[in-house]
Coordinates of N, CA and C in Angstrom, one line a residue:
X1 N 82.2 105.6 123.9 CA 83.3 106.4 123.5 C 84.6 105.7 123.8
X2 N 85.5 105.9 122.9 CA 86.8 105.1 122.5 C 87.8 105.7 123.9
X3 N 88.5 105.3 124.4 CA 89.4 106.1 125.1 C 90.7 106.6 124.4
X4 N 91.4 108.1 124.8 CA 92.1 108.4 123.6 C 93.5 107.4 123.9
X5 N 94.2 107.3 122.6 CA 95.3 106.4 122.4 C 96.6 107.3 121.5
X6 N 97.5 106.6 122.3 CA 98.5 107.5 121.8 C 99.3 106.2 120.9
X7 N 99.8 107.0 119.4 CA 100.8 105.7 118.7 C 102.2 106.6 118.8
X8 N 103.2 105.5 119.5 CA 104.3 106.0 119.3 C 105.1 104.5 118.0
X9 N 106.0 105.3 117.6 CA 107.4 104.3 116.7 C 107.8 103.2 117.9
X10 N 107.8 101.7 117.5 CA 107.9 100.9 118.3 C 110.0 101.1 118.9
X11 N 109.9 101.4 120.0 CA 111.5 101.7 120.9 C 111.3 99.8 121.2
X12 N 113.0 100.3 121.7 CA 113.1 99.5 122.7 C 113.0 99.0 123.7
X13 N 112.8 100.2 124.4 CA 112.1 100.3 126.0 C 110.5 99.8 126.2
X14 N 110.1 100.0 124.9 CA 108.4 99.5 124.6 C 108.6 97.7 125.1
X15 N 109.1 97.0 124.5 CA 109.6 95.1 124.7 C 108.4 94.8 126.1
X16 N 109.0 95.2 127.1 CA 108.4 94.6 128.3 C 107.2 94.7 128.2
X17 N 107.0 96.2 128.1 CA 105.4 96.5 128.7 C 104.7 95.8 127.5
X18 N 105.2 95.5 126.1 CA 104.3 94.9 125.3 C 104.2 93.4 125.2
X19 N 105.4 93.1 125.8 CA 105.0 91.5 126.6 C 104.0 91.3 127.8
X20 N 104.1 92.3 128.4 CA 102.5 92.3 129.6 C 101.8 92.6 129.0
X21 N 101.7 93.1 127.7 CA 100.2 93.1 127.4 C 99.9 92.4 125.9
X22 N 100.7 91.8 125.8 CA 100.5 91.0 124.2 C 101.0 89.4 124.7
X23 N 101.8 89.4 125.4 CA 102.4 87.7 125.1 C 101.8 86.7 126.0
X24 N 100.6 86.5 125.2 CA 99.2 85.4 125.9 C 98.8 84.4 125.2
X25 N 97.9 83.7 125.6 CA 97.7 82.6 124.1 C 96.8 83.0 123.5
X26 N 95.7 83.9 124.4 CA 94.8 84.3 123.5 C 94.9 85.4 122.4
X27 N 96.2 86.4 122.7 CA 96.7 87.1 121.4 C 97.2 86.2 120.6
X28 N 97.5 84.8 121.0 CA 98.5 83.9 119.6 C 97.2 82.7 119.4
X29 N 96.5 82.7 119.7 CA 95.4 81.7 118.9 C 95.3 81.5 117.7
X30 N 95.8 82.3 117.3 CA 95.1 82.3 115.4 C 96.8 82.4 114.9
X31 N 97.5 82.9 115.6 CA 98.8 83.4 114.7 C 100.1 82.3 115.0
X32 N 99.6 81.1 114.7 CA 100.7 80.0 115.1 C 101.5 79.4 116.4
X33 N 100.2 79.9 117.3 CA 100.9 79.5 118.9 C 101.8 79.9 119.4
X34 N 101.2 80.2 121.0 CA 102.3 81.0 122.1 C 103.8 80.6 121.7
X35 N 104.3 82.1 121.1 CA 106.2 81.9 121.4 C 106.5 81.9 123.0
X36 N 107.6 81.0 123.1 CA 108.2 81.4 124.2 C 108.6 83.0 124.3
X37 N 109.1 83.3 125.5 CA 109.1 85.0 126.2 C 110.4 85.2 125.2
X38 N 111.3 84.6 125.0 CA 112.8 85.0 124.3 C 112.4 85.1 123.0
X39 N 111.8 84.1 122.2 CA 111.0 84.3 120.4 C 110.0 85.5 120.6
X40 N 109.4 85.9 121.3 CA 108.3 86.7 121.7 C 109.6 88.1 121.6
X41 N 110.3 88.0 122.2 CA 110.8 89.2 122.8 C 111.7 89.4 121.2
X42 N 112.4 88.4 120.9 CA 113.2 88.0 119.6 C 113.0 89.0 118.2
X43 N 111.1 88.3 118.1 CA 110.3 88.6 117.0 C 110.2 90.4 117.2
X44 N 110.2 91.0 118.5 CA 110.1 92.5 118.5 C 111.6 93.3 117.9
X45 N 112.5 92.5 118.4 CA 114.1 92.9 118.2 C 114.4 93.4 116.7
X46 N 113.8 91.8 116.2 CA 114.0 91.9 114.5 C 112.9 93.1 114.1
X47 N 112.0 93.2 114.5 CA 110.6 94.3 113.7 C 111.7 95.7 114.3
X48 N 112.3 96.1 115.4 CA 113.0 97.1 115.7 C 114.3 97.4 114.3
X49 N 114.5 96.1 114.0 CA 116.0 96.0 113.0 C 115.6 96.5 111.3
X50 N 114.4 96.5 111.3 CA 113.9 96.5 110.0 C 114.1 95.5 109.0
X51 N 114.1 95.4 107.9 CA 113.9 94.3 107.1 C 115.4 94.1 106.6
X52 N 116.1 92.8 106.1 CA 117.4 92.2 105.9 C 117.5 93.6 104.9
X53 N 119.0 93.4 105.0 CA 119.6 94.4 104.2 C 119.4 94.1 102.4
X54 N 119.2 93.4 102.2 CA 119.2 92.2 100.9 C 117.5 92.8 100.1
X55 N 116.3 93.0 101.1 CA 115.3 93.8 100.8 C 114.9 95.2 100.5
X56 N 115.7 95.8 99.8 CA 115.7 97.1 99.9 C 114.8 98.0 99.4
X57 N 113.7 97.5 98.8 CA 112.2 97.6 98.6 C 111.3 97.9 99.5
X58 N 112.1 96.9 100.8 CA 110.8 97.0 101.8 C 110.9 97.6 102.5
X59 N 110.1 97.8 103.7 CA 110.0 98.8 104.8 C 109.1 98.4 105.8
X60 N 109.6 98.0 106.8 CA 108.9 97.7 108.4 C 108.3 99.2 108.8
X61 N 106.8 99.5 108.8 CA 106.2 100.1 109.8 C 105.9 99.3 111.1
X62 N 106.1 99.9 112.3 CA 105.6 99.4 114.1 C 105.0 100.3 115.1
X63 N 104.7 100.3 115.2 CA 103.7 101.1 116.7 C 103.3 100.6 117.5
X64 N 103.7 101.7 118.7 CA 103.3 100.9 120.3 C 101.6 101.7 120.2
X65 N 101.0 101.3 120.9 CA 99.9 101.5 121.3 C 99.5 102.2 122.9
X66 N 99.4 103.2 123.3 CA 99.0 103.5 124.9 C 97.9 103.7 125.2
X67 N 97.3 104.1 126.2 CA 95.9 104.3 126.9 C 96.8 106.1 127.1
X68 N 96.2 107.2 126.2 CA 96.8 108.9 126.7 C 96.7 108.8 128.0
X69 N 96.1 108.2 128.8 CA 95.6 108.7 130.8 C 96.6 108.5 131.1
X70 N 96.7 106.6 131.1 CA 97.9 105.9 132.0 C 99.2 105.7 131.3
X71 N 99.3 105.8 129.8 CA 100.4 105.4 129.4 C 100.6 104.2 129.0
X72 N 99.9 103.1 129.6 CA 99.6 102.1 130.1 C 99.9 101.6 128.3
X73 N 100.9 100.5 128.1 CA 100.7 99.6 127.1 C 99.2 98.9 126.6
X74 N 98.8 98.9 125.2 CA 97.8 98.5 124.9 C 97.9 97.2 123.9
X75 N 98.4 97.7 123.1 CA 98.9 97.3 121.7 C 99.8 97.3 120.8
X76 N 99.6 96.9 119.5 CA 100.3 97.5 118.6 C 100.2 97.1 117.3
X77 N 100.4 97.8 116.1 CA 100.1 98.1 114.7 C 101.1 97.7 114.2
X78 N 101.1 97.5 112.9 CA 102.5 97.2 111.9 C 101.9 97.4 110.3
X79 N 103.0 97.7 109.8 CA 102.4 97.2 108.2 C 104.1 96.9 107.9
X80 N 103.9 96.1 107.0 CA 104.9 95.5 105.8 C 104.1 96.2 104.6
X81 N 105.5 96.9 103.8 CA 104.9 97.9 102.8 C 105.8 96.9 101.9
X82 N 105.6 96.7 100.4 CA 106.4 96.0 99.6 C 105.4 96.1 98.9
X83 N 106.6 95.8 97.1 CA 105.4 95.6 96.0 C 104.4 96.2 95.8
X84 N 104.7 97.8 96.8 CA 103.5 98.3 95.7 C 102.3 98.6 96.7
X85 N 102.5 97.5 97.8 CA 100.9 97.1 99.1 C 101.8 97.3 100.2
X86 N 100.6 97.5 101.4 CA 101.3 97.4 102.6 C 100.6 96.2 103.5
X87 N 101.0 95.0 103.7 CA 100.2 94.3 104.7 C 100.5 94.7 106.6
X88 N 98.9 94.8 106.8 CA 98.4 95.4 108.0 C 98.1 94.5 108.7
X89 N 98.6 94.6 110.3 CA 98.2 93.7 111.1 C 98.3 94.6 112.5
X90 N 97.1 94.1 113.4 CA 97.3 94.6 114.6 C 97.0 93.9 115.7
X91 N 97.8 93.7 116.9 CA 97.5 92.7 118.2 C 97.1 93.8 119.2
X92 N 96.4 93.3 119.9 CA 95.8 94.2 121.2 C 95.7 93.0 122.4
X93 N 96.0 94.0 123.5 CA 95.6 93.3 125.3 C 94.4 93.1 124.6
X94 N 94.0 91.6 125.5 CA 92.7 90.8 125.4 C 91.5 91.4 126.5
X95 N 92.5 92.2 127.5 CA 91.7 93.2 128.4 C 91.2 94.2 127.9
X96 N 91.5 94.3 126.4 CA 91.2 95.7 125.5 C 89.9 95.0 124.5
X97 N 89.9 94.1 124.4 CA 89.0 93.8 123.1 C 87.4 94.5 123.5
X98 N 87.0 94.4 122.3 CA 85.7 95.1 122.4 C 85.4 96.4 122.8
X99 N 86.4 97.3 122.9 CA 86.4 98.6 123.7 C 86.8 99.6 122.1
X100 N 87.0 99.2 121.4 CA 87.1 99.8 119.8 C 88.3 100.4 119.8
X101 N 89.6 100.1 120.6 CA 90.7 100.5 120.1 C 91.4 100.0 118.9
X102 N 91.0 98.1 118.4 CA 91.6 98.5 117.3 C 90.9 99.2 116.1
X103 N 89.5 99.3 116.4 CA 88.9 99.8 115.6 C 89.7 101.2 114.6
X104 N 89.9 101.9 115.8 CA 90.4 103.2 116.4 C 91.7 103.0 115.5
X105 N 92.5 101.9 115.6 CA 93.8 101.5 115.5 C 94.1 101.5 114.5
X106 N 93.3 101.3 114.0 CA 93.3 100.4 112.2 C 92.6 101.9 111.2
X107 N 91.7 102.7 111.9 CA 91.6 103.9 111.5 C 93.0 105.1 110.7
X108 N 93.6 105.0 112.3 CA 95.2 105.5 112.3 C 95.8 105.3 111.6
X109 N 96.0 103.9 111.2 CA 97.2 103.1 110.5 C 96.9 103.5 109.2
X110 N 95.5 103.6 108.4 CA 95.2 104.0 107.3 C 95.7 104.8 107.3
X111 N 95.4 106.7 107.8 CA 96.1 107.6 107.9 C 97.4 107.7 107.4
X112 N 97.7 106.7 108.6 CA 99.6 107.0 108.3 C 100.0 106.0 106.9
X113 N 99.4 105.2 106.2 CA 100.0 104.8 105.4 C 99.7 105.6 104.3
X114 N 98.6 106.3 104.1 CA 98.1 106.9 103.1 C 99.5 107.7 102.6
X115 N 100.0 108.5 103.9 CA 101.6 109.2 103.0 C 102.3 108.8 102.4
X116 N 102.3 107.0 102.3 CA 103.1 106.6 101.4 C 102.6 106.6 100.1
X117 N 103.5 107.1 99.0 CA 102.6 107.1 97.5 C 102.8 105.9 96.8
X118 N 104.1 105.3 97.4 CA 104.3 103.8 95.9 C 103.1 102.6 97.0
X119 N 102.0 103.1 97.8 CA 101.1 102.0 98.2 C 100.1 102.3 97.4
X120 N 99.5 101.2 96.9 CA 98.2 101.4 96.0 C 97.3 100.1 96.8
X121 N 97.4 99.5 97.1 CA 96.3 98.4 97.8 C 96.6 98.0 99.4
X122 N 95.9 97.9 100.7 CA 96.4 97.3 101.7 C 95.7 95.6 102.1
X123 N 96.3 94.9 102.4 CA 95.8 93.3 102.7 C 96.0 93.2 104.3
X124 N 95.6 92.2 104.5 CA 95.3 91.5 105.9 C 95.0 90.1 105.7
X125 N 95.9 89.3 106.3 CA 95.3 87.9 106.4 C 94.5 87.5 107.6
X126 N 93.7 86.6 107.7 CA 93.5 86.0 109.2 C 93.2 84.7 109.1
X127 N 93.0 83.7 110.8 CA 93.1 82.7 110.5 C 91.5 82.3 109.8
X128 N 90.9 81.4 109.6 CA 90.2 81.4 109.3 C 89.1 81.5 110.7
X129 N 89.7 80.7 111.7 CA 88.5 80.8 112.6 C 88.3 82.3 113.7
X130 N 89.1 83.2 112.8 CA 89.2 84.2 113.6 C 88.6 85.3 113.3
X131 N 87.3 85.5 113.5 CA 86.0 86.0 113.4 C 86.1 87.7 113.4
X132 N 87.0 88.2 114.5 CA 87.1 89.1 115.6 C 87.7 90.5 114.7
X133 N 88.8 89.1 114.5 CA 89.9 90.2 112.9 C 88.9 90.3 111.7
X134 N 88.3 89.3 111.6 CA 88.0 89.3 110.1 C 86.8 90.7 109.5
X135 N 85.8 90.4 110.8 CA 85.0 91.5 111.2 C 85.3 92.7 111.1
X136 N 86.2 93.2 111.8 CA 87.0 94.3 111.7 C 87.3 94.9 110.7
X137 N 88.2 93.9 110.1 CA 88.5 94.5 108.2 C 86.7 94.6 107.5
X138 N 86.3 93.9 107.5 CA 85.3 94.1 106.7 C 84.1 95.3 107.1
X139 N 84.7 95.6 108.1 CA 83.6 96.8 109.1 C 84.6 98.0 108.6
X140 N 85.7 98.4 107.8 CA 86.7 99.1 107.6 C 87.4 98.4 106.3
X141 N 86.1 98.5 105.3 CA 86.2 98.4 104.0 C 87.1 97.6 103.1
X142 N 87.9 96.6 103.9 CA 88.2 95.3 103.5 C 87.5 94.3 102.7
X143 N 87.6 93.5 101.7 CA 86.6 92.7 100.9 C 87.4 91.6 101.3
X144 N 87.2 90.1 100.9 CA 87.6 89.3 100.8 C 88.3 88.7 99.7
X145 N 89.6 88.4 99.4 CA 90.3 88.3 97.9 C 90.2 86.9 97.5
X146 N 90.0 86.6 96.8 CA 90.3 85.4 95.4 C 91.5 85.1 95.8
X147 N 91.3 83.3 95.9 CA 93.3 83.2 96.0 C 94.0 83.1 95.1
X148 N 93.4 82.8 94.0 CA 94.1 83.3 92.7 C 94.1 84.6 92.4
X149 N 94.2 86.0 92.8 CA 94.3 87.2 92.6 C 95.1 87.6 93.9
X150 N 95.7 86.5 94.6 CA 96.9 87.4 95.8 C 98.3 87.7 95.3
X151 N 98.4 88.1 95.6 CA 99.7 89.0 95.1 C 100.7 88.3 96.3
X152 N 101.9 88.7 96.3 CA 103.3 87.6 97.4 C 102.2 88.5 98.6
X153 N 102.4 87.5 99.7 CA 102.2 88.3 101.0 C 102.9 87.2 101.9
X154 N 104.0 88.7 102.9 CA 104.4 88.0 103.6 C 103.7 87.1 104.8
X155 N 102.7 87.6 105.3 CA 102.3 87.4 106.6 C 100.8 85.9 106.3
X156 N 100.9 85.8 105.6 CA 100.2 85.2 104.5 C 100.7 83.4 104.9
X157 N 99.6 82.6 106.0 CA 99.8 81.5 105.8 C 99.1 80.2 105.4
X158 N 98.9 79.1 104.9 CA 98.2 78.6 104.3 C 96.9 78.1 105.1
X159 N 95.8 78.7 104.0 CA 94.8 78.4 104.5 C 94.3 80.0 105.1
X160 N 94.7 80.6 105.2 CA 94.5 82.2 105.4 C 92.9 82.6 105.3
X161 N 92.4 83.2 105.5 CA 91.5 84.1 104.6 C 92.0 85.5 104.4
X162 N 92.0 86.3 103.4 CA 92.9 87.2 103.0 C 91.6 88.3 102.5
X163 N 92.3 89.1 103.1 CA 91.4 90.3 102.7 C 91.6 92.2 102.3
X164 N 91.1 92.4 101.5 CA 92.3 93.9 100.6 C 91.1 94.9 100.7
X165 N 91.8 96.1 100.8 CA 91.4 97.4 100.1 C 92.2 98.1 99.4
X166 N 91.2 99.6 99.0 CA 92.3 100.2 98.3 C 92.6 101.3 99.4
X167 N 94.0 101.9 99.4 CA 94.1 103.1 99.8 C 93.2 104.6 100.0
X168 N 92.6 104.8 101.2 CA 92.2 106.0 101.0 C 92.7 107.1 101.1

C-alpha cells in the first residue's frame, strides 16, 4: 500500500525542502548531470516564473510532492502543455523509489491534465539507459513513438527514447 501523498502548486517556500530531496546525482543520472545548488535552485525559480512572455501558448504545470503524515518533501511532477500535448515528467527522493509514489504520481498528473481540453496526446522522454522511467510510462499506457512521428518536444534530448499516450 502506497502511502497517502499530498500535490500542492510548486511555492516558493517548497526550493529547499525540494533540494533535500531531489538535488543528487542519482535524481540527475539520466537528465544531463548534477547542477550545481544555485542552477538547481535557478531551474525551480524559472518553473515558479512560468514560460517567457514571448510563449503565450504555453503553460508551466509544477507540483510539490509530500508524504500526508510528515509533510515531509518527496517529489515533484510537471507538465509542459504546448501544441496541442502536454510533456510529463516526474523526479522523486531516491529514498522514495520503489515504494509506488510515482506510480501514484503519474496517476494524479493524468487527472489533473485531463481538465485541460486543447490536450489531445501526453509524451515523456527518457534517457535511454533509464529503465526505471521508461517502465513506468509503459506500465501507465505509454507506447514507444517513431522518431519520425515526434512532434516539437521541449524536454526532448538527443537520443531520447520518447514515449506518448492519449489523454484519458
Amino acid at each position: 500500500m502506497v502511502a497517502e501523498v499530498i500535490y500542492s502548486p510548486l511555492a516558493e517556500h517548497d526550493i529547499p525542502e525540494l533540494a533535500d530531496a531531489l538535488h543528487s546525482e542519482a535524481v540527475y543520472q539520466y537528465i544531463g548531470g548534477m547542477p550545481s545548488r544555485a542552477d538547481f535552485d535557478l531551474w525551480l525559480h524559472r518553473s515558479l516564473a512560468g514560460p517567457p512572455k514571448e510563449a503565450t501558448a504555453e503553460r508551466w504545470i509544477n507540483f510539490t510532492v509530500r508524504l500526508a503524515e510528515t509533510r515531509e518533501v518527496i517529489g515533484r511532477l510537471e507538465a509542459n502543455i504546448h501544441h496541442g500535448l502536454a510533456e510529463v515528467a516526474f523526479l522523486y527522493n531516491p529514498k522514495q523509489w520503489g515504494l509506488g509514489h510515482a506510480s501514484q504520481g503519474l496517476i494524479w498528473l493524468h487527472g489533473h491534465l485531463a481538465r485541460y481540453k486543447e490536450i489531445h496526446s501526453l509524451w515523456a522522454a527518457t534517457h535511454p539507459k533509464n529503465q526505471r522511467s521508461a517502465s513506468l510510462l509503459l506500465r501507465h499506457g505509454y507506447l514507444p513513438a517513431r522518431d519520425q512521428d515526434l512532434p516539437v518536444l521541449y524536454s526532448y534530448e538527443d537520443g531520447d527514447h520518447v514515449f506518448t499516450r492519449g489523454v484519458a
